[in-house]
Coordinates of C-alpha atoms and ligand atoms in Angstrom, one line a residue:
X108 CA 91.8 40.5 49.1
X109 CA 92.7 42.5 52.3
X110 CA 90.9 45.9 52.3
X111 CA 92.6 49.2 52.8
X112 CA 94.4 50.6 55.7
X113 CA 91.2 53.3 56.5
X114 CA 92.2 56.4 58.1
X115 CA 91.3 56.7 61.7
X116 CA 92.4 52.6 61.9
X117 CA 95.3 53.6 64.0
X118 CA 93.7 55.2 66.7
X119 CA 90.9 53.2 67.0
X120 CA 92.6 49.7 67.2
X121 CA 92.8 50.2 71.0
X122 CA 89.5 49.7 71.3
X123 CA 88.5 46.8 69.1
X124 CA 91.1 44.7 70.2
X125 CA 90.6 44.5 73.6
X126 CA 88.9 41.6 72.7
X127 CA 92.0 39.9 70.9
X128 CA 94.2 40.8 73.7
X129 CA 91.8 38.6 75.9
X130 CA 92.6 35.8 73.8
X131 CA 96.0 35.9 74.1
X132 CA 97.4 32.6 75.5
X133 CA 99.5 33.3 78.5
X134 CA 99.6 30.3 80.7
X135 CA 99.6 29.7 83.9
X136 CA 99.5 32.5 86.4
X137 CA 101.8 32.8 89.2
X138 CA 99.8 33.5 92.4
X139 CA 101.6 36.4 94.3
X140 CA 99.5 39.4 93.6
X141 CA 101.6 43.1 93.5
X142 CA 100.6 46.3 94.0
X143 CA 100.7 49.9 92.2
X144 CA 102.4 52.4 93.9
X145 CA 103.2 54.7 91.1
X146 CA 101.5 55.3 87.4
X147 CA 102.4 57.8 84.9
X148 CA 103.5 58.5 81.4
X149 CA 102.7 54.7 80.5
X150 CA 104.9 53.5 83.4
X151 CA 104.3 51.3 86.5
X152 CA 106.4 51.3 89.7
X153 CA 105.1 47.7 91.4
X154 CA 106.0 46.2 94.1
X155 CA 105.7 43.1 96.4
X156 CA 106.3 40.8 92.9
X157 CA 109.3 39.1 94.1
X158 CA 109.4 36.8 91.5
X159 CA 108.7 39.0 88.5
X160 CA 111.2 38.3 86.1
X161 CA 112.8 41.0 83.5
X162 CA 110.4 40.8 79.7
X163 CA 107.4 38.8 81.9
X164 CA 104.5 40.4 81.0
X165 CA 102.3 41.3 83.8
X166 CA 98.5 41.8 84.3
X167 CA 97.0 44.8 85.6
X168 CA 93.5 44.9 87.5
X169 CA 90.9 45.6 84.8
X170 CA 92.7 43.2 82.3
X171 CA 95.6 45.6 80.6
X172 CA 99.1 44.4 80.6
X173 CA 102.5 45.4 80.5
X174 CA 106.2 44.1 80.5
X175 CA 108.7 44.5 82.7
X176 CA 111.8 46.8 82.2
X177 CA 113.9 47.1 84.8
X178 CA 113.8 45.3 88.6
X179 CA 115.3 46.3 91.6
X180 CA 115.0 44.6 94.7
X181 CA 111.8 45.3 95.7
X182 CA 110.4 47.1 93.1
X183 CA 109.8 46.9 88.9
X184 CA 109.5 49.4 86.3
X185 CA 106.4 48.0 83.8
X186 CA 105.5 49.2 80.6
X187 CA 101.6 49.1 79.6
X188 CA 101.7 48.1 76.3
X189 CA 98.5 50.0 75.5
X190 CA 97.7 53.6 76.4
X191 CA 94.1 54.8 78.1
X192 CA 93.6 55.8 81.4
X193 CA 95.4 56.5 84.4
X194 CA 96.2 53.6 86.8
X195 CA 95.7 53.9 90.4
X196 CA 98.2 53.5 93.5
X197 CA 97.2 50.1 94.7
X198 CA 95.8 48.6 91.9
X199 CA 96.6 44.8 92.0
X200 CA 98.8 43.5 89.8
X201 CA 99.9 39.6 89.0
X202 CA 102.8 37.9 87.0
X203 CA 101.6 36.1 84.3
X204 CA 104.7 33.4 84.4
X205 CA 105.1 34.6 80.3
X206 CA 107.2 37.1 78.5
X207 CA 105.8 38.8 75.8
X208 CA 104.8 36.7 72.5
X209 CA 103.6 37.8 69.0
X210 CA 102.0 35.3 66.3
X211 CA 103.6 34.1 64.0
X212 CA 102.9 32.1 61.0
X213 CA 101.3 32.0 57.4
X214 CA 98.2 33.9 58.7
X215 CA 100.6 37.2 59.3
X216 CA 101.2 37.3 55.1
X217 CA 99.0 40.1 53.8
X218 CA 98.2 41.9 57.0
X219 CA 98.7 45.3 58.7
X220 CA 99.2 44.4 62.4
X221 CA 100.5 46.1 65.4
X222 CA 103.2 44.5 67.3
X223 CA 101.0 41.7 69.2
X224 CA 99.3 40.6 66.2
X225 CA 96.2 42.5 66.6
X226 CA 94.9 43.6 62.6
X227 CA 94.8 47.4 62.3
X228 CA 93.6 46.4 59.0
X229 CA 89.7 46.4 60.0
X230 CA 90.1 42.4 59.0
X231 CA 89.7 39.0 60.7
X232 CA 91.5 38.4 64.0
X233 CA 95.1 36.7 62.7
X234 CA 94.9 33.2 62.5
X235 CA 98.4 32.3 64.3
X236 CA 100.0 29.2 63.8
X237 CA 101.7 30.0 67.6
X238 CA 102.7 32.6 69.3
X239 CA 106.8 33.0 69.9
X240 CA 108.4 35.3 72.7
X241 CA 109.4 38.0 71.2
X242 CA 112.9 38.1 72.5
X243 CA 114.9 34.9 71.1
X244 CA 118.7 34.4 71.1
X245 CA 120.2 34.8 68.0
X246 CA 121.4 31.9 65.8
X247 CA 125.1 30.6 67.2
X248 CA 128.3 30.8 64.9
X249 CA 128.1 27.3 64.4
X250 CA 124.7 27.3 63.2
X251 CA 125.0 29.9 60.7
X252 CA 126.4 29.7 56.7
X253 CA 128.6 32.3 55.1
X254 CA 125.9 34.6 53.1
X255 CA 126.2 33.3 49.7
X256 CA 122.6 33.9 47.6
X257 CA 122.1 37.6 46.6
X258 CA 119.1 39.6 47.8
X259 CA 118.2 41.4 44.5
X260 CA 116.8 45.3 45.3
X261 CA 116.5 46.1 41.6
X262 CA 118.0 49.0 42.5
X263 CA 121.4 49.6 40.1
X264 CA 123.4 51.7 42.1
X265 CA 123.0 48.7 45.3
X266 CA 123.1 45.7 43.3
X267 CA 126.1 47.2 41.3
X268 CA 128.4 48.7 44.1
X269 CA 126.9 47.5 47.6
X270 CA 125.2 44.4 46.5
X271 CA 123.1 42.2 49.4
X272 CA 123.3 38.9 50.4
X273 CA 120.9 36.8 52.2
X274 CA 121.7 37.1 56.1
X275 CA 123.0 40.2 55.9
X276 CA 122.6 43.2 57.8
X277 CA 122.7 46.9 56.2
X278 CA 121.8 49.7 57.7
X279 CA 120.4 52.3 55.5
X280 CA 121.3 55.7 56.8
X281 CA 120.5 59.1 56.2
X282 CA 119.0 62.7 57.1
X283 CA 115.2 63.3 57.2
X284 CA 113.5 62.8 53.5
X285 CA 116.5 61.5 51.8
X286 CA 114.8 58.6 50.4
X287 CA 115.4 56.1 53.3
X288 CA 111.7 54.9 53.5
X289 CA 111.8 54.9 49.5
X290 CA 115.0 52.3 49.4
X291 CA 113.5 50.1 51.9
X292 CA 110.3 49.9 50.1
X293 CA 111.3 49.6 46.5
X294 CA 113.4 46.6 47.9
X295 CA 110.5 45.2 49.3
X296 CA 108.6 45.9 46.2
X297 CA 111.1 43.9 43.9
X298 CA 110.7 40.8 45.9
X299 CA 107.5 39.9 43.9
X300 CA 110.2 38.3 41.5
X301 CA 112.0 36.6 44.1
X302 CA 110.6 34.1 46.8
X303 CA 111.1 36.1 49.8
X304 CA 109.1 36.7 52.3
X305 CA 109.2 40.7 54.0
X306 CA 108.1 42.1 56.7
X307 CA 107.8 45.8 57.3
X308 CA 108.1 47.2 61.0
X309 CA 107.0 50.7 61.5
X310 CA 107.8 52.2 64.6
X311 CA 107.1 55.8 65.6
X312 CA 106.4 56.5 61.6
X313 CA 103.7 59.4 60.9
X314 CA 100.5 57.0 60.3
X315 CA 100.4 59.4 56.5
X316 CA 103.8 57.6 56.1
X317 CA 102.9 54.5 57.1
X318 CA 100.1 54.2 54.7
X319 CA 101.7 55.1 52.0
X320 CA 104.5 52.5 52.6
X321 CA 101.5 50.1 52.7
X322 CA 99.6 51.0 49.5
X323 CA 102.7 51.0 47.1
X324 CA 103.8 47.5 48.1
X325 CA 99.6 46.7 47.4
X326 CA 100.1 48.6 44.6
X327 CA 103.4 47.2 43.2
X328 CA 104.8 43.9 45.2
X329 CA 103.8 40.8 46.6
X330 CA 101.7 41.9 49.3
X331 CA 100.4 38.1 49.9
X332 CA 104.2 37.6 50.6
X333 CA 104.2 40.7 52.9
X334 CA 103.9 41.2 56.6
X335 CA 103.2 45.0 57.8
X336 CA 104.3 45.6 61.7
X337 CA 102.9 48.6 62.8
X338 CA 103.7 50.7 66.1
X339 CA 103.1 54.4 64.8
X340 CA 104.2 57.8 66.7
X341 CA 100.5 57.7 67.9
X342 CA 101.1 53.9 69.7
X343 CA 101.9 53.6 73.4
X344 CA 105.9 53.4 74.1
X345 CA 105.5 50.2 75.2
X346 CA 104.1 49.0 71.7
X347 CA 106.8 50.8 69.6
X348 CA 109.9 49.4 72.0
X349 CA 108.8 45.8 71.2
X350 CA 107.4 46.5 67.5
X351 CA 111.4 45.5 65.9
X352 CA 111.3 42.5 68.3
X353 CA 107.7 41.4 67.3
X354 CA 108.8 41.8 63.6
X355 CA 111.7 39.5 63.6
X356 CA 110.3 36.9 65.9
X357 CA 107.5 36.8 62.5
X358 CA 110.2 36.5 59.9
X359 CA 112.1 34.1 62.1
X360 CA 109.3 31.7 61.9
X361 CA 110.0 31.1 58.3
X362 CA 113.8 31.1 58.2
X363 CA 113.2 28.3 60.7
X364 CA 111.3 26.8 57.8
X365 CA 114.0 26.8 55.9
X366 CA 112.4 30.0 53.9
X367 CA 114.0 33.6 53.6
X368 CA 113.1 36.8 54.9
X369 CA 113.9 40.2 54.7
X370 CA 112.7 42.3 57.3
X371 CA 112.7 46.4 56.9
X372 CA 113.2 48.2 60.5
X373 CA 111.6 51.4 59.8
X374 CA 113.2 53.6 61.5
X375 CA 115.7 52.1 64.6
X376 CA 116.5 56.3 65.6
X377 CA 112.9 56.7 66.7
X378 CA 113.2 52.9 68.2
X379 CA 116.1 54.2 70.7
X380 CA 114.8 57.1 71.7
X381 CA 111.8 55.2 72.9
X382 CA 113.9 53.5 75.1
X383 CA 115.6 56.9 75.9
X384 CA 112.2 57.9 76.7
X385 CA 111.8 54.7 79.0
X386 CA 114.4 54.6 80.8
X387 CA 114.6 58.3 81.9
X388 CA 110.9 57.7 82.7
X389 CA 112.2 54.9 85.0
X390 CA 115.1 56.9 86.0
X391 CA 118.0 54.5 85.0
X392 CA 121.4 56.6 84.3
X393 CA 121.5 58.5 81.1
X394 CA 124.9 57.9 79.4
X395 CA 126.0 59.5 75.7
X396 CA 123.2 61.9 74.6
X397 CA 121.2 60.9 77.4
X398 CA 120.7 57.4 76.0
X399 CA 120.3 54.4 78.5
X400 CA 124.1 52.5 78.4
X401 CA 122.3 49.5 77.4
X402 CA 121.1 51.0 73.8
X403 CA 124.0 49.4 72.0
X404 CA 123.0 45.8 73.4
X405 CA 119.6 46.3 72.8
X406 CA 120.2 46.9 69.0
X407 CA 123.0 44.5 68.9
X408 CA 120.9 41.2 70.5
X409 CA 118.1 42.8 67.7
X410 CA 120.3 42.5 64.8
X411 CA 122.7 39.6 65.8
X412 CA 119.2 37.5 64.8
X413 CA 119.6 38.3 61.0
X414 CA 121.3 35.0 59.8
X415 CA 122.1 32.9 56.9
X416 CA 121.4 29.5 58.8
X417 CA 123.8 26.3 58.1
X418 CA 122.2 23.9 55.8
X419 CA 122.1 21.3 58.8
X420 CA 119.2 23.8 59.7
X421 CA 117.2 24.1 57.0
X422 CA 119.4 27.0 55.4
X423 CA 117.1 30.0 55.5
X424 CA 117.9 33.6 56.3
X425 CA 116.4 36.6 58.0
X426 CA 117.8 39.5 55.9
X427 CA 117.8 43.0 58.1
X428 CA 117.6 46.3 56.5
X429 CA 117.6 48.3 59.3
X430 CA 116.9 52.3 58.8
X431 CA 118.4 55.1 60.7
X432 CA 118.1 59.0 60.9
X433 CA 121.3 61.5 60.7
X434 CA 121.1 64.9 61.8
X435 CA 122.8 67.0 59.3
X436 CA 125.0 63.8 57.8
X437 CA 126.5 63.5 61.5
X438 CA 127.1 59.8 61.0
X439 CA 129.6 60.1 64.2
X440 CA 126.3 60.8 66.6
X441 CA 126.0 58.0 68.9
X442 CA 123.1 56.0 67.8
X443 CA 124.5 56.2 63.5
X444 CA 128.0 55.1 64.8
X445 CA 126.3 52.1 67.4
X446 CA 124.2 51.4 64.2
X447 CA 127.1 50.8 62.0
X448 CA 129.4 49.3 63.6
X449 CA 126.8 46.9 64.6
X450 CA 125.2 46.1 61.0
X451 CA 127.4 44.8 58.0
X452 CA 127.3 47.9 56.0
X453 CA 125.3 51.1 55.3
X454 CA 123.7 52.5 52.2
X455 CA 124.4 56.2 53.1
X456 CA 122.0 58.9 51.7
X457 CA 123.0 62.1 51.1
X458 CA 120.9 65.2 51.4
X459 CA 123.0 67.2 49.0
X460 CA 122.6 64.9 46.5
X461 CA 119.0 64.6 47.3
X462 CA 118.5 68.2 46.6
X463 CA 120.5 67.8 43.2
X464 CA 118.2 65.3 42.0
X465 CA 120.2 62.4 42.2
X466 CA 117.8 59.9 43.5
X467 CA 118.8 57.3 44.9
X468 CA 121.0 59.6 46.7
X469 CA 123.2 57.0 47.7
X470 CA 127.1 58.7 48.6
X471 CA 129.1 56.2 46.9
X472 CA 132.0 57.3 49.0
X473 CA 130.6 56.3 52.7
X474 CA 128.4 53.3 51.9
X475 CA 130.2 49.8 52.1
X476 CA 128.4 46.2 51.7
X477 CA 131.5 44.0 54.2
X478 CA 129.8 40.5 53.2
X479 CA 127.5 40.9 50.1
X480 CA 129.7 41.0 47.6
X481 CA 130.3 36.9 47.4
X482 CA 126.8 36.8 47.0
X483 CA 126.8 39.3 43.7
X484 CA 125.9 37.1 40.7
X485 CA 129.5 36.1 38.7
X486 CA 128.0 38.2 35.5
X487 CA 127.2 41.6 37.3
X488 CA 130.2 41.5 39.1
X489 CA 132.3 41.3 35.8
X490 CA 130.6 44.2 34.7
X491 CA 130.3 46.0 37.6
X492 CA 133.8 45.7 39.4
X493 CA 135.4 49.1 38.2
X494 CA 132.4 50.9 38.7
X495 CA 132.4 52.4 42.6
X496 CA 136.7 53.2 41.3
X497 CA 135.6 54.7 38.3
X498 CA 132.4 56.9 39.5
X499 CA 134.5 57.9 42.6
X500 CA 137.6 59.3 40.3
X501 CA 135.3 61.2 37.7
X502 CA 133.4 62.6 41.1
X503 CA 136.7 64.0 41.8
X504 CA 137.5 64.9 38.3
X505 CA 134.5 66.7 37.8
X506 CA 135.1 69.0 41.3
X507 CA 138.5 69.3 40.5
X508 CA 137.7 71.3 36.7
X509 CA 134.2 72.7 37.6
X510 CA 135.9 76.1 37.2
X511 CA 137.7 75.4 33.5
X512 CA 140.9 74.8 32.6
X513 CA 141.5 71.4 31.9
X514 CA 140.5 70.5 28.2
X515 CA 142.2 67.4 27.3
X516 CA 140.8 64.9 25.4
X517 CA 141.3 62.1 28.1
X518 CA 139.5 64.7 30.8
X519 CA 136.8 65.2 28.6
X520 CA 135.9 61.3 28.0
X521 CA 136.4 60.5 31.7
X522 CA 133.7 63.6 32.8
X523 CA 131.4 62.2 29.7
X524 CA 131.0 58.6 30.3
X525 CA 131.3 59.7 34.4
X526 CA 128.2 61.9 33.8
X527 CA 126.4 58.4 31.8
X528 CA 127.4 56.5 34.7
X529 CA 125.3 59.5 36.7
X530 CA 122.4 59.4 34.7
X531 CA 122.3 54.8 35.0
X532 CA 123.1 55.1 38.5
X533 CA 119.9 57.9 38.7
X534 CA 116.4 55.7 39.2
X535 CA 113.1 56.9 39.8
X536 CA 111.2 54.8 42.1
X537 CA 108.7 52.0 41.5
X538 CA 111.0 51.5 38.3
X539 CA 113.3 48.3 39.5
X540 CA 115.8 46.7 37.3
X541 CA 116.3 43.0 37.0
X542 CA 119.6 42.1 37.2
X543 CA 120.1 41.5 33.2
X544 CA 118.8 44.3 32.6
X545 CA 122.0 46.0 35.0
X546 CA 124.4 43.6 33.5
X547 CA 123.2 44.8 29.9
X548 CA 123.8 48.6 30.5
X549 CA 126.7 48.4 32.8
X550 CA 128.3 45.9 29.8
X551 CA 127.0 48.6 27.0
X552 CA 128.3 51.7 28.9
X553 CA 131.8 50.0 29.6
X554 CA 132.1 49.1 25.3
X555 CA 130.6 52.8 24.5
X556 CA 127.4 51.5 23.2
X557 CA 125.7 54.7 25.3
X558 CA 128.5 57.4 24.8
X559 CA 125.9 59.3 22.1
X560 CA 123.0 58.8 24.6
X561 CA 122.8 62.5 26.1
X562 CA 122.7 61.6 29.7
X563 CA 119.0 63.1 30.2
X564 CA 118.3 60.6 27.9
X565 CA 119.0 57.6 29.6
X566 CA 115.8 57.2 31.1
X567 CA 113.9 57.1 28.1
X568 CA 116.4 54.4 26.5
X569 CA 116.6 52.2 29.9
X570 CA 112.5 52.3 29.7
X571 CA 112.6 50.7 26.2
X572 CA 115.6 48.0 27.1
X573 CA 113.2 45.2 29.1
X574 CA 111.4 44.5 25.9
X575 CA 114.0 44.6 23.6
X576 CA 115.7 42.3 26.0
X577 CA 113.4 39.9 26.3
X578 CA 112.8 39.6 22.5
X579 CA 116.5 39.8 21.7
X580 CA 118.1 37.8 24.1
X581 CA 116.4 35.8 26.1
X582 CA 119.2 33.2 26.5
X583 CA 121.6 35.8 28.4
X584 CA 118.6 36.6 30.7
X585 CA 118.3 33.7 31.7
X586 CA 122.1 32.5 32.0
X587 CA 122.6 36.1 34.4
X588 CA 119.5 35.3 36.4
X589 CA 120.8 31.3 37.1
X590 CA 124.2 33.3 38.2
X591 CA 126.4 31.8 34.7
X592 CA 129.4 33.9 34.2
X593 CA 129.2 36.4 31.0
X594 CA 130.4 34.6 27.9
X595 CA 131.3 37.2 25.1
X596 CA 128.3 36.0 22.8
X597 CA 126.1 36.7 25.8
X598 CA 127.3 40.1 26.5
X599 CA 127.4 40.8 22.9
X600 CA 123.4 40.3 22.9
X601 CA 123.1 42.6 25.8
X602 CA 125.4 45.3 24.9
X603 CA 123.0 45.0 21.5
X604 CA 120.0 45.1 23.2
X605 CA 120.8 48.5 24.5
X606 CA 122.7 49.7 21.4
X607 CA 119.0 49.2 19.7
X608 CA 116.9 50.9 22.4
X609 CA 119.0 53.5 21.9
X610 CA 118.4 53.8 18.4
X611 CA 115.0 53.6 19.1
X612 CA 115.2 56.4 21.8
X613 CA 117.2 58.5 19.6
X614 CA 118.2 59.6 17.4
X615 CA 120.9 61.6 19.5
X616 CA 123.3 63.6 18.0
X617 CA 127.0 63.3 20.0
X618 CA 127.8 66.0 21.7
X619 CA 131.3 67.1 23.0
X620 CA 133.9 66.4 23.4
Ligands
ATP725 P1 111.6 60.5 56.5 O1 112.8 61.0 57.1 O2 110.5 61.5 56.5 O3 111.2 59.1 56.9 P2 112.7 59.3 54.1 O4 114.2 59.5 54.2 O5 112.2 57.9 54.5 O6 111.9 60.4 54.9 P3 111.2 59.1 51.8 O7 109.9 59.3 52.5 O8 111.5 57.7 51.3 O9 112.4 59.6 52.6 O10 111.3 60.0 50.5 C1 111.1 61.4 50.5 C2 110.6 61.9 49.2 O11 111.5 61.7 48.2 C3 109.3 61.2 48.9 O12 108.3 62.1 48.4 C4 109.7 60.3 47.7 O13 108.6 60.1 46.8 C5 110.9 61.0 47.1 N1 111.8 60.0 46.5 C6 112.5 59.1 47.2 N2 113.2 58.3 46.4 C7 113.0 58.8 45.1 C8 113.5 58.4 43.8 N3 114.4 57.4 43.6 N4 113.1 59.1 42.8 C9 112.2 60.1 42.9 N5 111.7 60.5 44.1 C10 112.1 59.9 45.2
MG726 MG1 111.0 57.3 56.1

């Protein structure tokens, strides 16, 4: 049992892990000793460190430490990766040969740590198998596998329409309180069913949030299986540019094991402009938006390390759900369109449909899955291949007669089982849905078994399907979930199964058309 995340953890973790940071293995030192000549906003100018080397960590008289960001001939940029007080012009300064590493290993599962490993949980120090550099190249062509195995969110409207594969990438992208957070977690959440492993990278996330984020998947999910990465708006820059680094160099450990991971990047907006904020600070040339040019390769070299690894390598993945802000649904701002065309796919959230209640408020229309869908299970995908065509013609539909006039019976059955399809596609959170349980009312709303169902009332019939399920028809759980195709007795046991949780729900009384 870890304890709780007590307030006040995140500020005071600077001073109880000075300690920890001591420990850190860094080899051998390199002898040339540097100098200050500048220190401000978190940033060293150094010079007469000839040999320093771009991501080599340096140590500062006094003990701190910091990476470097840029070089020029005679001269580095270095980011302290902790904040406190003011360094002085002339304070010595020597290479530690070492670029920055995080722990990795078994001992991360369970924890709240900030991007170096240090707990912010108030427990034990982490007990690291090794520590990796943060920065690793990404997994070559040849050593990668199509993604084939599904990641399974338990959320419908995902699994259904923009289903996940292991390896992938997909961005989930939205304006502020759309739900992104919410997405990311209840994924995370429904991997208690599954054996993957998750880690969750905050960076520049209110610590409120954070904690939250934290207690639900203590609450909910597998937290033993769960890694937290923390680097909050209140963390130095320094700590909050490496935190997405830190977090896959921990799930990479256990893809190299031949294990999956999934790995939430919470949120990668807030992530680039820290590096804005860096690199003005060490007065590189701002490009688009003021943004370093180097922004796209940063993310890219970030992301490129989500993989699906050949089976010559073990055959483990990194899964990446990367999150991003929009202002106002601008999804052509630079950092949204670097994002996307970077990542496989985005779950888009929309903040109209946010405010309409329609949570998830995923916008069918501008979110894609490019590799997932091979790795769809054979029975959800029978069921589920007419959906995103359906739900996007009766979206049309319904704008197109919102002010009268169009009354024939065909209309009226499309806008009916389109508002049904609403309602399913409508899930609160903390409520995930195995994959049977989609097959089964994908299957029963496709045969009409729901068409009675008033759609406010689907809520209270999907509640009452898992038992009815598992009591009814065990045997077509079981052949979805070890990805069978759908024989017609199966899906006849499903469609049933909802057909009688219905009648249980009910009784409803048709209405229209
Ligand atoms: P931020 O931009 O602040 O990071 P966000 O986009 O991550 O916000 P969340 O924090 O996930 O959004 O969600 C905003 C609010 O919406 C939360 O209070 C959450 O409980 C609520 N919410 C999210 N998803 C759902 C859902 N499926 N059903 C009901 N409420 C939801
Ligand atoms: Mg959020």
């Amino acid at each position: 049992m870890s304890p709780r995340l007590p307030s006040g953890v995140l500020e005071n973790w600077l001073t109880r892990s000075r300690a920890a940071l001591a420990r850190l293995e860094l080899g051998p030192a390199v002898e040339t000793v540097g100098r200050v000549e500048s220190f401000g906003d978190g940033i060293a100018f150094v010079s007469g460190l000839p040999d320093a080397r771009l991501d080599e960590l340096l140590r500062f008289e006094g003990g701190r430490l910091g990476f470097v960001l840029t070089l020029d001939d005679d001269r580095a940029s270095v980011v302290l990766l902790d904040g406190g007080e003011a360094i002085e012009a002339g304070a010595k300064v020597v290479g530690t040969g070492e670029v920055a590493r995080a722990p990795v290993g078994p001992g991360l599962l369970g924890r709240v740590v900030d991007p170096l490993g240090r707990p912010l949980d108030g427990g034990e120090p982490i007990n690291a198998e090794r520590y990796d550099p943060i920065e690793r190249a990404a997994p070559a062509i040849i050593e990668r596998e199509l993604v084939s195995e599904p990641v399974e969110t338990g959320i419908l409207v995902i699994d259904a329409m923009f289903s996940l594969g292991r390896g992938q990438r997909e961005l989930i992208i939205g304006d502020r309180a759309t739900g992104k957070t919410s997405v990311a977690i209840d994924a995370i959440i429904n991997q208690k069913r599954s054996d993957m492993i998750c880690v969750y990278v905050a960076v520049g996330q209110r610590a409120t949030a954070v904690e939250r984020a934290v207690e639900a998947v203590r609450e909910r999910g597998a937290p033993e299986r769960t890694i937290f990465v923390v680097a909050s708006s209140a963390a130095s820059p320094g700590l909050q540019w490496i935190a997405p680094f830190a977090g896959f160099a921990m799930a990479e450990y256990f893809r190299d094991r031949g294990e999956h991971a999934l790995i939430v990047i919470d949120d990668l907006t807030k992530h680039a402009a820290t590096h804005r904020e860096l690199a003005l600070l060490t007065r590189e040339p701002p490009g688009r938006e003021a943004y370093p040019g180097d922004i796209f390769y940063v993310h890219a070299r970030l992301l490129e390390r989500a993989a699906k690894l050949s089976s010559a390598l073990g055959g483990g993945s990194v899964t990446a759900l990367p999150i991003a802000e929009t202002d106002a649904g601008n999804l052509s701002a630079y950092i949204p369109t670097n994002l996307i065309s970077i990542t496989d796919g985005q779950i888009v959230l929309d903040a109209r449909l946010f405010a309409a209640d329609q949570r998830p408020a995923v916008d069918v229309g501008l979110s894609v899955s490019r590799v997932g869908g091979k790795a769809q299970p054979p029975a959800l995908r029978q069921v589920a291949s007419r959906l995103r065509l359906d739900y996007s013609q009766f979206l049309e539909l319904e704008t197109f007669t919102r002010f009268g006039g169009f009354s024939s019976a065909r209309v009226k059955t499309e806008i009916a089982r389109g508002r049904l399809t609403r309602a399913l596609l409508t899930q609160p959170r903390f409520a995930p849905l195995r994959f049977a349980e989609q097959v089964a009312l994908l299957a029963a709303l496709a045969d009409g078994a729901l068409d009675a169902v008033p759609p406010d009332e689907i809520a209270a019939v999907r509640a009452r399907l898992r038992a009815g399920l598992d009591a009814t028809a065990a045997r077509a759980v079981e052949a979805v979930a070890a990805g069978e195709e759908l024989d017609g007795a199966s899906r006849r046991r499903l469609v049933e199964a909802v057909a009688t949780a219905a009648e249980q729900a009910g009784p409803f009384v048709r209405k229209g058309p």
